Amino acid sequence: MSNLRIWMSTAAACGLLAVAFGAFAAHGVTDPKAKEWMHTGATYAFLHALAVFASVVVVNAGGRLARVTPPLFLSGIAIFSGSLFAMALGAPRWFGAITPIGGLLFMVGWAVLAWAALQKPQD
């Protein structure tokens, strides 16, 4: 099985979890701050799960550099969304200090994906 298929499968699992956390935020959380954290985490997780699939499209179009973007996006989901989910579920507030690391991984992933989309296809 290729790494791209593993990344796509992992991204699909992240999409599933994003929907689950979003639903939980909407129906199972009463604290407004926790609800906001879960909503933000779910939104970013879902969008970046889709970005992994976009990465595969760019790879298949010849942008080989895009192969490095799925781990960037998926790590970003784990750190950014994961820290927000953890705080919403009662983890200490200092978890918020690691949230920007996930955001940085998202930004690097998008920058690499943009660069990869401009690459000439390899024969």
PDB file of C-alpha atoms in Angstrom:
ATOM      1  CA  MET A   1       0.000   0.000   0.000  1.00  0.00           C
ATOM      2  CA  SER A   2       1.389   3.394  -0.952  1.00  0.00           C
ATOM      3  CA  ASN A   3       1.962   6.198   1.527  1.00  0.00           C
ATOM      4  CA  LEU A   4      -0.572   8.314  -0.358  1.00  0.00           C
ATOM      5  CA  ARG A   5      -3.301   5.753   0.318  1.00  0.00           C
ATOM      6  CA  ILE A   6      -2.352   5.648   3.995  1.00  0.00           C
ATOM      7  CA  TRP A   7      -2.498   9.447   4.165  1.00  0.00           C
ATOM      8  CA  MET A   8      -5.899   9.480   2.448  1.00  0.00           C
ATOM      9  CA  SER A   9      -7.248   6.854   4.823  1.00  0.00           C
ATOM     10  CA  THR A  10      -5.928   8.786   7.820  1.00  0.00           C
ATOM     11  CA  ALA A  11      -7.429  12.000   6.430  1.00  0.00           C
ATOM     12  CA  ALA A  12     -10.797  10.286   6.032  1.00  0.00           C
ATOM     13  CA  ALA A  13     -10.613   9.169   9.676  1.00  0.00           C
ATOM     14  CA  CYS A  14      -9.820  12.772  10.662  1.00  0.00           C
ATOM     15  CA  GLY A  15     -12.856  13.929   8.688  1.00  0.00           C
ATOM     16  CA  LEU A  16     -15.018  11.442  10.562  1.00  0.00           C
ATOM     17  CA  LEU A  17     -13.646  12.642  13.909  1.00  0.00           C
ATOM     18  CA  ALA A  18     -14.149  16.278  12.889  1.00  0.00           C
ATOM     19  CA  VAL A  19     -17.832  15.612  12.248  1.00  0.00           C
ATOM     20  CA  ALA A  20     -18.126  13.716  15.540  1.00  0.00           C
ATOM     21  CA  PHE A  21     -16.448  16.489  17.559  1.00  0.00           C
ATOM     22  CA  GLY A  22     -18.514  19.122  15.763  1.00  0.00           C
ATOM     23  CA  ALA A  23     -21.727  17.267  16.585  1.00  0.00           C
ATOM     24  CA  PHE A  24     -20.630  16.824  20.181  1.00  0.00           C
ATOM     25  CA  ALA A  25     -19.893  20.557  20.402  1.00  0.00           C
ATOM     26  CA  ALA A  26     -23.324  21.383  19.039  1.00  0.00           C
ATOM     27  CA  HIS A  27     -25.305  18.957  21.189  1.00  0.00           C
ATOM     28  CA  GLY A  28     -23.236  17.825  24.153  1.00  0.00           C
ATOM     29  CA  VAL A  29     -21.325  20.852  25.397  1.00  0.00           C
ATOM     30  CA  THR A  30     -22.902  23.660  27.394  1.00  0.00           C
ATOM     31  CA  ASP A  31     -19.871  25.784  28.295  1.00  0.00           C
ATOM     32  CA  PRO A  32     -19.618  28.530  25.633  1.00  0.00           C
ATOM     33  CA  LYS A  33     -15.789  28.604  25.601  1.00  0.00           C
ATOM     34  CA  ALA A  34     -15.536  24.807  25.314  1.00  0.00           C
ATOM     35  CA  LYS A  35     -18.139  24.856  22.541  1.00  0.00           C
ATOM     36  CA  GLU A  36     -16.110  27.500  20.679  1.00  0.00           C
ATOM     37  CA  TRP A  37     -12.871  25.501  21.017  1.00  0.00           C
ATOM     38  CA  MET A  38     -14.530  22.324  19.759  1.00  0.00           C
ATOM     39  CA  HIS A  39     -16.154  24.128  16.851  1.00  0.00           C
ATOM     40  CA  THR A  40     -12.850  25.735  15.817  1.00  0.00           C
ATOM     41  CA  GLY A  41     -10.968  22.439  16.182  1.00  0.00           C
ATOM     42  CA  ALA A  42     -13.567  20.539  14.155  1.00  0.00           C
ATOM     43  CA  THR A  43     -13.618  23.161  11.398  1.00  0.00           C
ATOM     44  CA  TYR A  44      -9.843  23.191  10.996  1.00  0.00           C
ATOM     45  CA  ALA A  45      -9.612  19.391  11.208  1.00  0.00           C
ATOM     46  CA  PHE A  46     -12.236  18.942   8.514  1.00  0.00           C
ATOM     47  CA  LEU A  47     -10.741  21.515   6.154  1.00  0.00           C
ATOM     48  CA  HIS A  48      -7.261  20.071   6.495  1.00  0.00           C
ATOM     49  CA  ALA A  49      -8.499  16.509   6.044  1.00  0.00           C
ATOM     50  CA  LEU A  50      -9.779  17.726   2.669  1.00  0.00           C
ATOM     51  CA  ALA A  51      -6.422  19.417   2.050  1.00  0.00           C
ATOM     52  CA  VAL A  52      -4.755  15.997   2.259  1.00  0.00           C
ATOM     53  CA  PHE A  53      -6.944  14.853  -0.636  1.00  0.00           C
ATOM     54  CA  ALA A  54      -6.008  18.020  -2.554  1.00  0.00           C
ATOM     55  CA  SER A  55      -2.370  17.129  -1.945  1.00  0.00           C
ATOM     56  CA  VAL A  56      -2.886  13.750  -3.591  1.00  0.00           C
ATOM     57  CA  VAL A  57      -4.458  15.461  -6.610  1.00  0.00           C
ATOM     58  CA  VAL A  58      -1.412  17.728  -6.929  1.00  0.00           C
ATOM     59  CA  VAL A  59       0.946  14.734  -6.607  1.00  0.00           C
ATOM     60  CA  ASN A  60      -0.983  12.903  -9.326  1.00  0.00           C
ATOM     61  CA  ALA A  61      -0.765  16.012 -11.532  1.00  0.00           C
ATOM     62  CA  GLY A  62       3.024  15.873 -11.296  1.00  0.00           C
ATOM     63  CA  GLY A  63       3.716  18.064  -8.253  1.00  0.00           C
ATOM     64  CA  ARG A  64       5.909  15.543  -6.474  1.00  0.00           C
ATOM     65  CA  LEU A  65       6.809  17.953  -3.667  1.00  0.00           C
ATOM     66  CA  ALA A  66       3.181  17.722  -2.508  1.00  0.00           C
ATOM     67  CA  ARG A  67       4.025  14.292  -1.056  1.00  0.00           C
ATOM     68  CA  VAL A  68       5.330  16.060   2.059  1.00  0.00           C
ATOM     69  CA  THR A  69       2.121  17.970   2.717  1.00  0.00           C
ATOM     70  CA  PRO A  70      -0.115  15.177   4.125  1.00  0.00           C
ATOM     71  CA  PRO A  71       2.070  14.645   7.214  1.00  0.00           C
ATOM     72  CA  LEU A  72       2.214  18.421   7.721  1.00  0.00           C
ATOM     73  CA  PHE A  73      -1.572  18.771   7.543  1.00  0.00           C
ATOM     74  CA  LEU A  74      -2.272  15.663   9.639  1.00  0.00           C
ATOM     75  CA  SER A  75       0.248  16.685  12.301  1.00  0.00           C
ATOM     76  CA  GLY A  76      -1.355  20.112  12.308  1.00  0.00           C
ATOM     77  CA  ILE A  77      -4.743  18.505  12.918  1.00  0.00           C
ATOM     78  CA  ALA A  78      -3.357  16.449  15.798  1.00  0.00           C
ATOM     79  CA  ILE A  79      -1.683  19.436  17.458  1.00  0.00           C
ATOM     80  CA  PHE A  80      -4.031  22.328  16.610  1.00  0.00           C
ATOM     81  CA  SER A  81      -7.392  20.591  16.804  1.00  0.00           C
ATOM     82  CA  GLY A  82      -6.233  18.066  19.378  1.00  0.00           C
ATOM     83  CA  SER A  83      -5.129  20.741  21.830  1.00  0.00           C
ATOM     84  CA  LEU A  84      -8.436  22.608  21.425  1.00  0.00           C
ATOM     85  CA  PHE A  85     -10.430  19.399  21.912  1.00  0.00           C
ATOM     86  CA  ALA A  86      -8.350  18.542  24.970  1.00  0.00           C
ATOM     87  CA  MET A  87      -8.975  21.946  26.565  1.00  0.00           C
ATOM     88  CA  ALA A  88     -12.697  21.717  25.786  1.00  0.00           C
ATOM     89  CA  LEU A  89     -12.763  18.364  27.561  1.00  0.00           C
ATOM     90  CA  GLY A  90     -11.019  19.708  30.665  1.00  0.00           C
ATOM     91  CA  ALA A  91      -7.277  19.697  29.958  1.00  0.00           C
ATOM     92  CA  PRO A  92      -5.282  22.546  31.528  1.00  0.00           C
ATOM     93  CA  ARG A  93      -5.300  25.865  29.680  1.00  0.00           C
ATOM     94  CA  TRP A  94      -1.544  25.633  29.037  1.00  0.00           C
ATOM     95  CA  PHE A  95      -2.448  23.194  26.239  1.00  0.00           C
ATOM     96  CA  GLY A  96      -3.364  26.358  24.339  1.00  0.00           C
ATOM     97  CA  ALA A  97       0.344  27.193  24.202  1.00  0.00           C
ATOM     98  CA  ILE A  98       0.933  24.341  21.729  1.00  0.00           C
ATOM     99  CA  THR A  99      -2.053  25.163  19.509  1.00  0.00           C
ATOM    100  CA  PRO A 100      -0.049  27.668  17.371  1.00  0.00           C
ATOM    101  CA  ILE A 101       2.447  24.926  16.489  1.00  0.00           C
ATOM    102  CA  GLY A 102      -0.373  23.129  14.706  1.00  0.00           C
ATOM    103  CA  GLY A 103      -1.329  26.363  12.970  1.00  0.00           C
ATOM    104  CA  LEU A 104       2.241  26.791  11.794  1.00  0.00           C
ATOM    105  CA  LEU A 105       2.220  23.251  10.379  1.00  0.00           C
ATOM    106  CA  PHE A 106      -0.980  24.126   8.481  1.00  0.00           C
ATOM    107  CA  MET A 107       0.647  27.235   7.017  1.00  0.00           C
ATOM    108  CA  VAL A 108       3.818  25.379   5.999  1.00  0.00           C
ATOM    109  CA  GLY A 109       1.677  22.671   4.414  1.00  0.00           C
ATOM    110  CA  TRP A 110      -0.250  25.223   2.361  1.00  0.00           C
ATOM    111  CA  ALA A 111       2.958  26.972   1.287  1.00  0.00           C
ATOM    112  CA  VAL A 112       4.518  23.678   0.174  1.00  0.00           C
ATOM    113  CA  LEU A 113       1.298  22.674  -1.601  1.00  0.00           C
ATOM    114  CA  ALA A 114       1.252  25.999  -3.479  1.00  0.00           C
ATOM    115  CA  TRP A 115       4.887  25.536  -4.512  1.00  0.00           C
ATOM    116  CA  ALA A 116       4.245  21.925  -5.549  1.00  0.00           C
ATOM    117  CA  ALA A 117       1.282  22.963  -7.699  1.00  0.00           C
ATOM    118  CA  LEU A 118       3.654  25.151  -9.730  1.00  0.00           C
ATOM    119  CA  GLN A 119       6.127  22.331 -10.398  1.00  0.00           C
ATOM    120  CA  LYS A 120       6.459  21.000 -13.887  1.00  0.00           C
ATOM    121  CA  PRO A 121       5.257  17.397 -14.155  1.00  0.00           C
ATOM    122  CA  GLN A 122       8.047  14.816 -14.068  1.00  0.00           C
ATOM    123  CA  ASP A 123       8.134  12.261 -16.891  1.00  0.00           C
TER     124      ASP A 123
END
